[in-house]
Amino acid sequence: MILVTNNEGTLGVPTAARMLAAGAAALDAIEAGIRPIEADPSVRTVGRGGWPNILGEVELDACLMDGSTLRTGAVGALKGYLHPVSVAREIMRRLPHELLVGDGAARFAAEIGAETADNLIADSKRAWQAWYDAELTPAQKAAWPAVDLAPLCRHAIDPEIGRDTTVFLAQDATGAVCSGTSTSGWGWKYPGRLGDSPIIGAGSYADTRYGAAACTGAGEMTIRCGTARAIVLYMKKGASVADAVFEAADDMRALRGGLISRVTIHAIDTRGNHKVVAVNGDGSNVYWLWDGAGEPRRCPADVVRIAEEVGRVSSVARYTAAG
Ligand code: GLY
C-alpha cells in the first residue's frame, strides 16, 4: 500500500491513510481525503475559499480515476457546490460520461442533491474587489462585465504563489491504484478556463497494472504534454517510476510559447515506489508519503529546471495575502 499527496493534502492525509490501513478501497480513501480540503476555506486554491475567476466567481475542477476499470469522473468550472470531487464520483457511478463542465455539471450536482456552498469567502471577495478597483479603467468599470476579459488575464495568479491544487495517489490492500485531484484553478482565470485537474491524462491518470501520476502547478503545460498519461505509459514500457517522471519533465523542454511556469509531478508504481519532482521549482515543494505503515511523513520534492525564465504573472498577488 502507498499514499502520496501534496502539501495541500495535509488536512486529508491522516483520514486517507487510516482508511487504507483499515482496508478501504483506494477510491474511497482518496475521496475522503480530498473532501475536508475542499471544505476548509483556509486552503485558498481548492474548494470553498478558492480564488475566483476574473468575474469574481469561484469555478471548481476535480476528478477521480479508478485504475482497475479506467473509469473516470470529472467536473470542470463547477459553481456553487462544496465537494466537486464527490460530484465527480457520482458522474462515474451514474452516467455513461466521464467529464461534465459548467452549467451541465451544476445541473447534475443539483439532480443528485449535492451539497451547495457559497464558495466565495469574504477575503477572496475583498481581494478581487481591490484588484477591480485598482486595475480597471473607468470605462471598463462602466461597461462591466461586458468588457474584453482577455487582456485582463495577464493578472492571473501563479497557482504556486497562491499555493496549489490538491492531488492524491493511492494503492490499496487489494493492489488497486487510483488518483484524485481538486482545485479552484488559477485565480483571476478567464471564465470557463479548465486546468489540467479535470483533464484525464494531463493532470492525473491511474492504471492498476502500472501505477499513477498527478500534477499540480501550471496545468497549461501538462495539458500540452499529456503528462500524467505519459508517465504511466513510460512505466508500461519498462521505465522505473523515477525515470518515467524525469522523462515527462524532459518532455516539457519542447514547449514553445504559451505559459512556461512551474509544475510538480507526483507518481507511484505498483511496487510501493514513488517519485515527486518539482519542474522549475525553487526547492520549497514538499509532499506527504504514507508507505503502508506508521504515520504519513513530509518529504522534499526533487527539482528539475527546464526553463531559465519562469512565467510569473501576477499583479494580482499584491491584493492577496499570498502575494
Ligand atoms: N494544476 C491546476 C491548474 O492548472 O488549474
Coordinates of C-alpha atoms and ligand atoms in Angstrom, one line a residue:
M1 CA 0.0 0.0 0.0
I2 CA 1.0 3.6 -0.6
L3 CA -0.4 7.0 -0.4
V4 CA 1.1 10.2 -1.9
T5 CA -0.4 13.6 -1.7
N6 CA 1.0 17.1 -1.9
N7 CA 1.3 19.8 0.8
E8 CA -2.3 20.9 0.1
G9 CA -3.3 17.4 1.1
T10 CA -2.2 18.0 4.7
L11 CA -5.8 18.1 6.1
G12 CA -6.9 14.9 4.3
V13 CA -3.8 12.7 4.6
P14 CA -4.5 11.3 8.1
T15 CA -8.0 10.2 7.1
A16 CA -6.9 8.7 3.8
A17 CA -4.0 6.8 5.4
R18 CA -6.2 5.5 8.2
M19 CA -8.8 4.3 5.8
L20 CA -6.3 2.5 3.6
A21 CA -4.7 0.8 6.7
A22 CA -8.2 -0.4 7.7
G23 CA -8.7 -2.0 4.3
A24 CA -10.7 0.7 2.5
A25 CA -10.7 0.9 -1.3
A26 CA -8.2 3.5 -2.7
L27 CA -11.0 5.4 -4.4
D28 CA -12.9 5.8 -1.2
A29 CA -9.8 6.8 0.7
I30 CA -8.9 9.4 -1.9
E31 CA -12.4 11.0 -2.0
A32 CA -12.5 11.1 1.8
G33 CA -9.0 12.7 1.9
I34 CA -10.0 15.4 -0.6
R35 CA -13.3 16.4 1.0
P36 CA -12.0 18.2 4.1
I37 CA -9.6 20.2 1.9
E38 CA -12.4 21.3 -0.3
A39 CA -14.5 22.4 2.8
D40 CA -11.6 24.2 4.5
P41 CA -11.7 27.9 3.5
S42 CA -8.0 28.4 4.6
V43 CA -6.9 26.3 1.6
R44 CA -7.1 29.1 -1.0
T45 CA -6.7 27.0 -4.1
V46 CA -9.1 24.2 -3.5
G47 CA -12.9 24.2 -3.0
R48 CA -14.5 26.8 -0.7
G49 CA -12.1 29.7 -0.2
G50 CA -10.5 29.1 -3.6
W51 CA -9.6 32.3 -5.6
P52 CA -12.3 33.4 -8.0
N53 CA -12.1 33.8 -11.8
I54 CA -11.8 37.2 -13.4
L55 CA -15.5 37.9 -12.9
G56 CA -15.3 37.2 -9.2
E57 CA -16.9 33.7 -9.4
V58 CA -15.3 30.6 -7.9
E59 CA -15.2 27.8 -10.5
L60 CA -14.0 24.4 -9.3
D61 CA -12.4 21.4 -11.1
A62 CA -11.9 17.9 -9.8
C63 CA -11.6 14.3 -10.9
L64 CA -11.2 10.7 -9.7
M65 CA -9.8 7.8 -11.7
D66 CA -10.2 4.1 -10.9
G67 CA -7.2 2.4 -12.3
S68 CA -8.8 -1.0 -12.2
T69 CA -11.6 -0.1 -14.6
L70 CA -10.1 3.0 -16.2
R71 CA -13.3 4.7 -15.4
T72 CA -13.1 8.4 -14.5
G73 CA -15.4 11.0 -13.2
A74 CA -14.5 14.7 -13.7
V75 CA -16.1 18.1 -13.3
G76 CA -14.9 21.4 -14.7
A77 CA -15.9 25.0 -13.9
L78 CA -18.5 23.9 -11.4
K79 CA -20.1 26.8 -9.4
G80 CA -21.9 26.7 -6.1
Y81 CA -21.1 23.2 -4.8
L82 CA -18.9 22.3 -1.8
H83 CA -17.5 18.9 -2.9
P84 CA -16.6 18.8 -6.6
V85 CA -14.7 15.5 -6.0
S86 CA -17.9 13.8 -4.9
V87 CA -19.9 15.2 -7.8
A88 CA -17.1 13.7 -10.0
R89 CA -17.5 10.4 -8.1
E90 CA -21.2 10.4 -8.9
I91 CA -20.6 11.1 -12.6
M92 CA -18.5 7.9 -12.6
R93 CA -21.3 6.0 -10.8
R94 CA -24.4 7.3 -12.5
L95 CA -23.5 8.4 -16.0
P96 CA -22.2 6.9 -19.2
H97 CA -19.9 10.1 -19.4
E98 CA -16.5 10.9 -17.9
L99 CA -16.5 14.7 -17.7
L100 CA -19.2 17.4 -17.2
V101 CA -18.5 21.1 -17.2
G102 CA -20.2 24.4 -16.4
D103 CA -23.9 24.6 -16.4
G104 CA -24.3 20.8 -17.1
A105 CA -22.1 19.9 -14.2
A106 CA -24.1 22.2 -11.9
R107 CA -27.3 20.8 -13.2
F108 CA -26.1 17.2 -12.5
A109 CA -24.9 18.3 -9.0
A110 CA -28.4 19.7 -8.3
E111 CA -30.0 16.5 -9.6
I112 CA -28.1 14.3 -7.2
G113 CA -28.7 16.6 -4.3
A114 CA -25.0 17.6 -3.9
E115 CA -24.3 20.0 -1.0
T116 CA -24.4 23.6 -2.2
A117 CA -22.0 26.3 -0.9
D118 CA -21.1 29.9 -1.3
N119 CA -17.5 29.3 -2.2
L120 CA -16.5 33.0 -2.5
I121 CA -15.3 33.8 1.0
A122 CA -15.1 37.4 2.3
D123 CA -11.3 37.6 1.9
S124 CA -11.4 36.4 -1.7
K125 CA -14.2 38.9 -2.4
R126 CA -12.1 41.7 -0.8
A127 CA -9.0 40.8 -2.8
W128 CA -11.0 40.6 -6.1
Q129 CA -12.7 43.9 -5.3
A130 CA -9.3 45.6 -4.5
W131 CA -8.0 44.3 -7.9
Y132 CA -11.1 45.5 -9.7
D133 CA -11.0 48.9 -8.1
A134 CA -7.3 49.5 -8.8
E135 CA -6.7 47.8 -12.2
L136 CA -9.8 48.6 -14.3
T137 CA -10.2 51.9 -16.1
P138 CA -13.4 54.0 -15.5
A139 CA -14.6 52.9 -19.0
Q140 CA -14.2 49.3 -18.1
K141 CA -16.0 49.7 -14.8
A142 CA -18.9 51.5 -16.5
A143 CA -19.2 48.6 -19.0
W144 CA -18.5 45.8 -16.6
P145 CA -18.9 42.9 -17.1
A146 CA -19.4 43.5 -20.9
V147 CA -15.7 44.2 -21.4
D148 CA -12.9 42.2 -23.1
L149 CA -11.5 39.9 -20.5
A150 CA -8.6 38.5 -22.5
P151 CA -6.3 41.5 -21.8
L152 CA -7.0 41.2 -18.1
C153 CA -5.8 37.6 -18.0
R154 CA -2.3 38.9 -17.5
H155 CA -3.4 39.4 -13.9
A156 CA -3.8 35.7 -13.2
I157 CA -2.1 34.4 -10.1
D158 CA 0.6 31.8 -10.4
P159 CA -1.1 28.9 -8.7
E160 CA 2.0 28.0 -6.8
I161 CA 2.3 31.5 -5.4
G162 CA -1.3 31.3 -4.1
R163 CA -0.5 27.6 -3.3
D164 CA -1.9 24.8 -5.2
T165 CA -4.3 22.1 -6.4
T166 CA -4.5 19.0 -4.2
V167 CA -3.6 15.6 -5.7
F168 CA -3.9 12.1 -4.2
L169 CA -2.5 8.9 -5.5
A170 CA -3.1 5.6 -3.7
Q171 CA -2.7 1.8 -3.9
D172 CA -4.9 -0.1 -1.5
A173 CA -4.5 -3.5 0.1
T174 CA -6.1 -5.3 -3.0
G175 CA -3.4 -3.6 -5.2
A176 CA -5.9 -1.2 -6.9
V177 CA -4.3 2.1 -7.9
C178 CA -6.4 5.3 -8.1
S179 CA -5.9 9.0 -8.4
G180 CA -7.8 12.2 -7.5
T181 CA -7.5 15.9 -7.8
S182 CA -9.4 19.0 -6.8
T183 CA -8.7 22.7 -7.4
S184 CA -10.1 26.2 -7.9
G185 CA -7.5 26.6 -10.7
W186 CA -5.8 29.9 -11.3
G187 CA -7.1 33.0 -9.5
W188 CA -8.4 35.6 -11.9
K189 CA -8.6 33.0 -14.7
Y190 CA -10.7 33.5 -17.8
P191 CA -14.2 32.2 -17.1
G192 CA -14.5 28.6 -18.2
R193 CA -10.8 28.0 -18.2
L194 CA -10.1 24.4 -17.3
G195 CA -6.8 23.5 -15.9
D196 CA -5.3 20.0 -16.0
S197 CA -7.1 18.8 -12.9
P198 CA -10.2 17.6 -14.6
I199 CA -8.4 16.5 -17.8
I200 CA -7.6 12.9 -17.5
G201 CA -4.2 12.1 -18.9
A202 CA -2.9 15.6 -18.2
G203 CA -3.5 16.4 -14.5
S204 CA -3.9 12.8 -13.4
Y205 CA -4.0 9.2 -14.6
A206 CA -4.2 5.8 -12.9
D207 CA -3.8 2.2 -14.2
T208 CA -3.7 -0.6 -11.6
R209 CA -1.3 -2.6 -13.9
Y210 CA 1.4 0.1 -13.9
G211 CA 0.9 3.0 -11.4
A212 CA -0.5 6.5 -11.3
A213 CA 0.6 10.1 -11.7
A214 CA -0.9 13.5 -10.9
C215 CA 0.3 17.1 -11.4
T216 CA 0.0 20.5 -9.7
G217 CA 1.0 23.9 -10.9
A218 CA 0.6 25.3 -14.4
G219 CA -2.0 22.9 -16.0
E220 CA -1.5 24.6 -19.3
M221 CA 1.9 22.8 -19.5
T222 CA 0.7 19.3 -18.6
I223 CA -2.3 19.6 -20.9
R224 CA 0.1 20.2 -23.8
C225 CA 2.4 17.3 -22.8
G226 CA -0.3 14.8 -21.7
T227 CA 2.0 14.4 -18.7
A228 CA 0.1 12.1 -16.4
R229 CA -0.7 9.6 -19.1
A230 CA 2.8 9.8 -20.5
I231 CA 4.3 8.8 -17.1
V232 CA 2.0 5.7 -16.9
L233 CA 2.9 4.8 -20.5
Y234 CA 6.6 5.2 -19.8
M235 CA 6.2 2.8 -16.8
K236 CA 4.3 0.4 -19.1
K237 CA 7.2 0.4 -21.4
G238 CA 9.5 -0.6 -18.6
A239 CA 10.7 2.7 -17.1
S240 CA 11.1 3.0 -13.3
V241 CA 8.7 5.5 -11.7
A242 CA 11.6 7.9 -11.2
D243 CA 12.8 7.6 -14.9
A244 CA 9.2 8.0 -16.1
V245 CA 8.8 11.2 -14.1
F246 CA 12.1 12.6 -15.3
E247 CA 11.2 11.7 -18.9
A248 CA 7.9 13.5 -18.6
A249 CA 9.7 16.5 -17.1
D250 CA 12.1 16.4 -20.1
D251 CA 9.1 16.4 -22.5
M252 CA 8.3 19.9 -21.3
R253 CA 11.5 21.2 -22.8
A254 CA 9.8 21.0 -26.2
L255 CA 7.1 23.6 -25.1
R256 CA 7.4 26.8 -27.1
G257 CA 5.3 29.8 -26.4
G258 CA 2.3 29.9 -24.1
L259 CA 2.8 29.7 -20.4
I260 CA 6.1 28.2 -19.2
S261 CA 5.9 28.1 -15.4
R262 CA 6.1 25.6 -12.6
V263 CA 4.6 22.1 -12.4
T264 CA 5.0 19.4 -9.7
I265 CA 4.7 15.8 -10.8
H266 CA 3.7 13.1 -8.4
A267 CA 3.8 9.4 -9.3
I268 CA 3.6 5.9 -7.8
D269 CA 4.2 2.5 -9.3
T270 CA 2.6 -0.8 -8.2
R271 CA 5.5 -2.0 -6.1
G272 CA 5.5 0.7 -3.4
N273 CA 7.9 3.1 -5.2
H274 CA 7.1 6.8 -5.8
K275 CA 8.7 9.9 -7.2
V276 CA 7.8 13.6 -6.8
V277 CA 9.6 16.2 -8.9
A278 CA 9.1 20.0 -9.0
V279 CA 9.7 21.2 -12.5
N280 CA 11.1 24.7 -12.3
G281 CA 10.7 24.5 -8.6
D282 CA 12.6 26.6 -6.1
G283 CA 13.3 23.7 -3.7
S284 CA 10.4 24.5 -1.4
N285 CA 8.0 21.9 -2.6
V286 CA 7.1 19.2 -0.1
Y287 CA 4.7 16.3 -0.2
W288 CA 3.2 13.6 2.1
L289 CA 4.1 9.9 1.8
W290 CA 2.4 7.1 3.7
D291 CA 4.1 3.8 2.8
G292 CA 1.7 1.4 4.3
A293 CA 2.9 1.5 7.9
G294 CA 3.3 4.1 10.7
E295 CA 2.3 7.7 10.2
P296 CA 2.4 9.8 7.0
R297 CA 5.6 11.8 6.7
R298 CA 6.5 15.0 4.9
C299 CA 9.3 14.7 2.3
P300 CA 11.0 17.3 0.0
A301 CA 10.4 17.0 -3.8
D302 CA 13.3 16.8 -6.2
V303 CA 13.8 19.8 -8.5
V304 CA 14.3 19.9 -12.3
R305 CA 14.8 23.1 -14.2
I306 CA 13.6 23.1 -17.8
A307 CA 13.5 26.9 -18.3
E308 CA 15.7 29.8 -17.5
E309 CA 12.7 32.2 -17.3
V310 CA 9.7 31.0 -15.4
G311 CA 6.5 33.0 -16.1
R312 CA 5.3 34.8 -13.0
V313 CA 2.2 36.7 -13.9
S314 CA 0.8 38.4 -11.1
S315 CA -0.1 41.9 -10.3
V316 CA -3.0 40.3 -8.5
A317 CA -0.6 38.8 -5.9
R318 CA -0.4 42.2 -4.4
Y319 CA -4.1 42.1 -3.5
T320 CA -3.9 38.8 -1.8
A321 CA -2.2 37.6 1.4
A322 CA -0.3 35.1 -0.8
G323 CA 1.4 38.0 -2.6
Ligands
GLY1 N1 -2.9 22.4 -12.0 C1 -4.1 23.1 -11.7 C2 -4.5 24.1 -12.7 O1 -3.7 24.4 -13.6 O2 -5.6 24.6 -12.6

